[in-house]
């Protein structure tokens, strides 16, 4: 029987990440970054990668990574979601890394040099290179995705909705010959798009004669990457929902009306109790997806279940946080709006809940009449 409880090692990892985020990612700082031209926090990213080696959790040890599992990566994403940290962990350390792990790796060649895929994985694990998979953030696992054109050995085309592309030094680009190409981000034009979630900005990537290196077939790599992204996104949504619930309960205990704590009113108790039940169920779904990705058992079903449920809970939790904080929750200075925007953006990331319900129905043979 699968044990979804957190291990001692996972709890220790959580504590370490939470402490680091407490020192480097306060709410006021995140809000200030969303108002600037550089929403990504490079200093925090360096702390996560250089000090803790978190960018390499999913990379094998022989390539310089930690050789950990998706369960550990899920714990990190819970804490990053709790802090709405503006770092490209999900997009680079999970999605782009998983895409590379799906590609052929030749290891050491006759010259003693590592393959380009191994080299890229090593660079991603060190955090010295940030990569972005050039597939729209809204794309669900298994769904069709656009590709750029290969003409006379160079790449041409435009791809939209690419998360964290502005922070990336490497782009993994699907091409119409069926391949996935590594492209230096400096060879592309990256144009910011208007994004609801300012802590995970989107961009349009335009290639006009860029050169790239074909790494392998795009379809299986993209599918694996998006599946891992969807499954571990549930852990980010869990962290977000837990923050919203915890901070709302704390506020309602302190805020007084008619000389008694607002949280003592029965109607609010019922709302919080319902939200608590939803968050507990989300934890089970998120842990189930992370464990399935680790073991390889019933992965598609577990991922679909987690994303069929997670979006509504995260959005509900963030909405309750805004509403139950009253006028304070509606101010720009309070971080509640960051969580609501992240929750709404996450609700369509890597496929909507409806898309995952449809996929789940197909997987368990419960098609609509």
Coordinates of C-alpha atoms in Angstrom, one line a residue:
X1 CA 0.0 0.0 0.0
X2 CA 1.3 3.4 -1.0
X3 CA 2.3 5.7 2.0
X4 CA 1.4 9.3 1.1
X5 CA 2.5 10.7 4.5
X6 CA 5.6 12.9 4.5
X7 CA 8.8 11.2 5.5
X8 CA 11.3 12.7 8.0
X9 CA 13.5 13.7 5.1
X10 CA 10.7 15.4 3.3
X11 CA 9.7 17.4 6.4
X12 CA 13.3 18.4 6.9
X13 CA 13.5 19.6 3.3
X14 CA 10.3 21.5 3.9
X15 CA 11.6 23.3 7.0
X16 CA 14.8 24.2 5.2
X17 CA 13.0 25.6 2.1
X18 CA 10.5 27.5 4.3
X19 CA 13.3 29.1 6.3
X20 CA 15.1 30.2 3.2
X21 CA 12.0 31.7 1.7
X22 CA 11.3 33.4 5.0
X23 CA 14.7 35.1 4.7
X24 CA 14.6 35.9 1.0
X25 CA 11.0 36.2 -0.2
X26 CA 8.8 38.4 1.9
X27 CA 5.4 39.5 0.6
X28 CA 6.3 43.2 0.2
X29 CA 9.3 42.2 -1.9
X30 CA 7.3 40.0 -4.2
X31 CA 4.7 42.8 -4.7
X32 CA 7.5 45.3 -5.4
X33 CA 8.9 42.9 -8.0
X34 CA 5.6 42.6 -9.8
X35 CA 5.6 46.4 -10.3
X36 CA 9.1 46.3 -11.8
X37 CA 10.5 45.3 -15.2
X38 CA 12.2 42.3 -13.6
X39 CA 9.6 40.2 -11.8
X40 CA 11.9 37.2 -11.4
X41 CA 14.0 37.1 -8.2
X42 CA 17.5 36.2 -9.3
X43 CA 18.9 36.4 -5.7
X44 CA 16.3 33.9 -4.4
X45 CA 16.9 31.6 -7.4
X46 CA 20.6 31.6 -6.6
X47 CA 19.9 30.8 -3.0
X48 CA 17.6 27.9 -4.0
X49 CA 20.1 26.5 -6.5
X50 CA 23.6 27.3 -5.1
X51 CA 22.9 26.8 -1.4
X52 CA 20.4 24.0 -1.6
X53 CA 20.9 22.4 -5.0
X54 CA 17.1 22.3 -5.5
X55 CA 17.3 22.8 -9.3
X56 CA 18.8 19.3 -9.6
X57 CA 16.4 17.3 -7.5
X58 CA 15.2 15.3 -10.5
X59 CA 18.5 15.1 -12.3
X60 CA 20.5 11.8 -11.8
X61 CA 23.5 12.0 -9.5
X62 CA 26.0 11.0 -12.2
X63 CA 25.1 14.2 -14.0
X64 CA 25.6 16.4 -10.9
X65 CA 22.0 16.3 -9.7
X66 CA 20.5 15.2 -6.4
X67 CA 18.9 12.0 -7.8
X68 CA 15.8 12.6 -5.7
X69 CA 12.2 11.9 -6.6
X70 CA 9.1 13.8 -7.5
X71 CA 7.9 13.6 -3.9
X72 CA 10.8 15.8 -2.8
X73 CA 10.2 18.2 -5.7
X74 CA 6.5 18.3 -4.7
X75 CA 7.5 19.4 -1.2
X76 CA 9.6 22.2 -2.6
X77 CA 6.7 23.3 -4.8
X78 CA 4.4 23.4 -1.9
X79 CA 6.6 25.9 -0.1
X80 CA 7.2 27.9 -3.3
X81 CA 3.4 28.0 -3.8
X82 CA 3.0 29.1 -0.1
X83 CA 5.3 32.1 -0.8
X84 CA 4.2 32.7 -4.5
X85 CA 7.9 32.9 -5.1
X86 CA 8.8 34.5 -8.4
X87 CA 11.3 31.9 -9.5
X88 CA 11.2 29.5 -12.5
X89 CA 11.3 26.3 -10.5
X90 CA 8.3 24.5 -12.0
X91 CA 9.2 25.6 -15.6
X92 CA 12.9 24.9 -15.5
X93 CA 13.7 22.4 -12.7
X94 CA 10.6 20.3 -13.4
X95 CA 9.1 20.8 -16.9
X96 CA 12.2 21.5 -19.0
X97 CA 14.2 19.0 -17.0
X98 CA 11.6 16.3 -17.6
X99 CA 11.6 17.0 -21.3
X100 CA 15.4 16.5 -21.4
X101 CA 15.2 13.3 -19.3
X102 CA 12.8 11.9 -21.9
X103 CA 15.4 12.3 -24.7
X104 CA 18.1 9.8 -25.7
X105 CA 21.2 10.2 -23.6
X106 CA 24.3 8.6 -25.1
X107 CA 26.5 9.2 -22.0
X108 CA 30.3 9.4 -22.6
X109 CA 31.3 9.2 -26.3
X110 CA 34.4 7.8 -27.8
X111 CA 36.1 11.2 -27.2
X112 CA 35.2 11.1 -23.5
X113 CA 32.8 14.0 -23.9
X114 CA 29.3 13.9 -22.6
X115 CA 26.3 14.1 -24.9
X116 CA 24.6 17.5 -25.3
X117 CA 21.5 16.3 -23.4
X118 CA 23.7 15.2 -20.5
X119 CA 25.5 18.5 -20.6
X120 CA 22.2 20.5 -20.6
X121 CA 20.9 18.4 -17.7
X122 CA 24.1 19.2 -15.7
X123 CA 23.8 22.9 -16.4
X124 CA 20.1 22.9 -15.3
X125 CA 20.9 21.0 -12.2
X126 CA 23.5 23.5 -11.2
X127 CA 21.1 26.4 -11.8
X128 CA 23.6 28.1 -14.0
X129 CA 21.2 27.7 -16.9
X130 CA 17.4 28.3 -16.8
X131 CA 15.4 26.5 -19.5
X132 CA 11.9 27.0 -20.8
X133 CA 9.9 24.5 -22.8
X134 CA 8.5 26.6 -25.7
X135 CA 5.0 25.2 -25.3
X136 CA 2.1 27.3 -24.1
X137 CA 1.5 27.1 -20.4
X138 CA -2.2 26.3 -21.1
X139 CA -1.3 23.1 -23.0
X140 CA -2.5 19.8 -21.4
X141 CA -0.5 16.6 -21.4
X142 CA -1.2 14.7 -24.6
X143 CA -2.8 17.8 -26.3
X144 CA -1.5 19.0 -29.7
X145 CA 1.0 21.8 -29.6
X146 CA 2.3 24.2 -32.2
X147 CA 5.8 23.9 -33.7
X148 CA 8.0 26.4 -35.6
X149 CA 9.2 25.8 -39.2
X150 CA 12.6 24.4 -40.2
X151 CA 13.8 26.2 -43.3
X152 CA 17.3 25.8 -44.8
X153 CA 18.6 24.6 -41.5
X154 CA 17.2 27.5 -39.4
X155 CA 14.1 28.0 -37.3
X156 CA 11.2 30.3 -38.1
X157 CA 7.9 31.0 -36.3
X158 CA 6.2 32.3 -33.3
X159 CA 5.1 30.6 -30.1
X160 CA 2.9 32.3 -27.5
X161 CA 2.1 31.8 -23.8
X162 CA 5.6 30.6 -22.9
X163 CA 6.0 30.8 -19.1
X164 CA 9.3 32.2 -17.7
X165 CA 10.8 32.6 -21.2
X166 CA 12.1 36.1 -20.2
X167 CA 14.3 34.5 -17.5
X168 CA 15.5 31.6 -19.6
X169 CA 18.9 31.2 -21.2
X170 CA 17.8 28.1 -23.1
X171 CA 14.7 27.3 -25.0
X172 CA 13.5 23.8 -25.9
X173 CA 11.6 24.4 -29.1
X174 CA 9.3 21.9 -31.0
X175 CA 9.9 22.0 -34.7
X176 CA 7.8 20.8 -37.6
X177 CA 10.2 18.0 -38.5
X178 CA 9.0 16.3 -35.3
X179 CA 12.1 17.2 -33.3
X180 CA 12.8 19.1 -30.1
X181 CA 15.6 21.6 -30.6
X182 CA 17.8 23.4 -28.1
X183 CA 18.0 27.1 -28.9
X184 CA 20.0 29.8 -27.2
X185 CA 17.4 32.3 -25.9
X186 CA 19.6 35.2 -27.1
X187 CA 18.8 34.0 -30.7
X188 CA 15.1 34.5 -30.1
X189 CA 13.0 37.6 -29.7
X190 CA 11.1 37.3 -26.3
X191 CA 8.2 39.7 -26.0
X192 CA 6.4 39.9 -22.7
X193 CA 2.6 39.3 -22.8
X194 CA 0.0 40.7 -20.5
X195 CA -0.2 38.1 -17.7
X196 CA -2.7 37.8 -14.9
X197 CA -0.1 36.2 -12.6
X198 CA 2.8 38.7 -12.5
X199 CA 4.9 36.3 -10.5
X200 CA 5.0 33.8 -13.5
X201 CA 5.1 36.0 -16.5
X202 CA 4.3 34.8 -20.0
X203 CA 6.0 35.8 -23.3
X204 CA 5.8 35.3 -27.0
X205 CA 8.9 33.7 -28.5
X206 CA 9.7 34.6 -32.1
X207 CA 12.4 32.9 -34.1
X208 CA 13.5 34.4 -37.4
X209 CA 16.4 32.4 -38.7
X210 CA 17.7 31.1 -35.4
X211 CA 19.9 28.0 -35.3
X212 CA 19.3 25.1 -33.0
X213 CA 20.5 21.6 -32.1
X214 CA 18.1 18.7 -32.6
X215 CA 18.0 16.7 -29.3
X216 CA 15.4 14.1 -30.2
X217 CA 11.7 13.5 -30.8
X218 CA 9.5 16.3 -29.5
X219 CA 6.2 14.4 -28.9
X220 CA 7.2 12.0 -26.1
X221 CA 9.4 14.6 -24.5
X222 CA 6.7 17.3 -24.4
X223 CA 4.1 14.8 -23.2
X224 CA 6.3 13.6 -20.3
X225 CA 7.2 17.2 -19.4
X226 CA 3.6 18.4 -19.4
X227 CA 2.5 15.4 -17.4
X228 CA 5.1 16.1 -14.7
X229 CA 4.2 19.8 -14.8
X230 CA 0.5 19.1 -14.3
X231 CA 1.1 16.5 -11.5
X232 CA 3.4 18.7 -9.5
X233 CA 1.5 21.9 -10.1
X234 CA -1.1 20.4 -7.7
X235 CA 1.5 20.6 -5.0
X236 CA 2.0 24.3 -5.7
X237 CA -1.7 24.8 -5.6
X238 CA -1.8 22.9 -2.3
X239 CA 0.8 25.3 -0.8
X240 CA -1.1 28.3 -2.0
X241 CA -4.4 27.0 -0.6
X242 CA -2.8 26.1 2.8
X243 CA -1.4 29.7 3.0
X244 CA -4.8 31.2 2.3
X245 CA -6.5 29.0 4.9
X246 CA -3.9 29.5 7.6
X247 CA -3.6 33.3 7.1
X248 CA -7.4 33.7 7.0
X249 CA -7.9 31.8 10.2
X250 CA -5.2 33.8 11.9
X251 CA -6.7 37.1 10.8
X252 CA -10.2 36.1 11.9
X253 CA -8.9 35.2 15.4
X254 CA -7.3 38.6 15.7
X255 CA -10.0 40.8 14.1
X256 CA -12.7 41.8 16.5
X257 CA -16.2 43.0 15.9
X258 CA -18.8 43.7 18.5
X259 CA -16.0 43.1 21.0
X260 CA -15.5 39.5 19.9
X261 CA -13.2 37.7 17.4
X262 CA -14.8 37.7 14.0
X263 CA -13.8 34.0 13.7
X264 CA -16.2 33.2 16.5
X265 CA -19.3 33.8 14.3
X266 CA -20.8 30.5 13.2
X267 CA -21.3 31.4 9.6
X268 CA -17.6 32.0 9.2
X269 CA -16.7 28.9 11.1
X270 CA -18.8 26.9 8.6
X271 CA -17.0 28.5 5.6
X272 CA -13.6 27.8 7.1
X273 CA -14.5 24.2 8.0
X274 CA -15.6 23.5 4.4
X275 CA -12.4 25.0 3.1
X276 CA -10.3 22.9 5.5
X277 CA -12.0 19.8 4.2
X278 CA -11.2 20.8 0.6
X279 CA -7.6 21.5 1.4
X280 CA -7.2 18.1 3.1
X281 CA -8.6 16.4 0.1
X282 CA -6.3 18.4 -2.2
X283 CA -3.3 17.3 -0.1
X284 CA -4.3 13.7 -0.8
X285 CA -4.7 14.3 -4.5
X286 CA -1.4 16.2 -4.8
X287 CA 0.5 13.6 -2.8
X288 CA -1.0 10.9 -4.9
X289 CA 0.2 12.5 -8.1
X290 CA 3.7 13.1 -6.8
X291 CA 3.9 9.5 -5.6
X292 CA 2.6 8.1 -8.9
X293 CA 5.2 10.1 -10.8
X294 CA 7.9 8.7 -8.5
X295 CA 6.8 5.0 -8.8
X296 CA 5.5 5.1 -12.4
X297 CA 2.2 3.4 -11.4
X298 CA -1.1 4.8 -12.7
X299 CA 0.6 8.1 -13.5
X300 CA -1.9 9.4 -16.0
X301 CA -4.9 8.7 -13.7
X302 CA -3.3 10.2 -10.6
X303 CA -2.2 13.4 -12.5
X304 CA -5.7 13.8 -14.1
X305 CA -7.4 13.3 -10.7
X306 CA -5.1 15.9 -9.0
X307 CA -5.7 18.5 -11.7
X308 CA -9.5 17.8 -12.0
X309 CA -9.7 18.8 -8.3
X310 CA -6.9 21.2 -7.5
X311 CA -7.9 24.3 -9.5
X312 CA -11.2 24.8 -7.8
X313 CA -9.8 24.4 -4.3
X314 CA -6.9 26.8 -4.8
X315 CA -9.2 29.4 -6.4
X316 CA -11.8 29.0 -3.6
X317 CA -9.2 29.3 -0.9
X318 CA -7.7 32.5 -2.4
X319 CA -11.2 34.0 -2.9
X320 CA -12.1 33.3 0.7
X321 CA -8.8 34.9 1.8
X322 CA -9.6 38.1 -0.1
X323 CA -13.2 38.2 1.1
X324 CA -12.7 37.3 4.7
X325 CA -9.9 39.7 5.1
X326 CA -12.5 42.4 4.4
X327 CA -11.3 45.8 3.1
X328 CA -7.7 44.8 4.0
X329 CA -7.8 41.9 1.5
X330 CA -8.8 44.2 -1.3
X331 CA -5.7 46.4 -0.9
X332 CA -2.6 46.1 -3.2
X333 CA -0.3 46.1 -0.1
X334 CA -1.8 42.9 1.2
X335 CA -0.5 39.8 -0.6
X336 CA -3.9 38.1 -1.0
X337 CA -4.2 39.3 -4.5
X338 CA -1.0 37.6 -5.5
X339 CA -2.5 34.3 -4.4
X340 CA -5.8 34.9 -6.2
X341 CA -4.0 35.7 -9.4
X342 CA -1.6 32.7 -9.1
X343 CA -4.6 30.4 -8.4
X344 CA -6.6 31.7 -11.4
X345 CA -3.6 31.4 -13.7
X346 CA -2.8 27.9 -12.3
X347 CA -6.4 26.9 -13.0
X348 CA -5.7 26.8 -16.8
X349 CA -2.0 25.8 -16.6
X350 CA -1.2 22.4 -18.2
X351 CA -4.8 21.9 -19.0
X352 CA -8.1 23.0 -17.4
X353 CA -9.9 21.0 -14.8
X354 CA -12.5 20.1 -17.5
X355 CA -9.8 18.8 -19.9
X356 CA -8.4 16.6 -17.1
X357 CA -11.9 15.3 -16.3
X358 CA -12.3 14.4 -19.9
X359 CA -9.0 12.6 -19.9
X360 CA -9.8 10.8 -16.7
X361 CA -13.1 9.6 -18.1
X362 CA -11.3 8.1 -21.1
X363 CA -8.6 6.5 -18.9
X364 CA -11.2 4.7 -16.6
X365 CA -13.7 4.1 -19.4
X366 CA -16.4 6.3 -18.1
X367 CA -17.2 8.2 -21.4
X368 CA -20.2 10.5 -21.6
X369 CA -23.2 9.0 -23.4

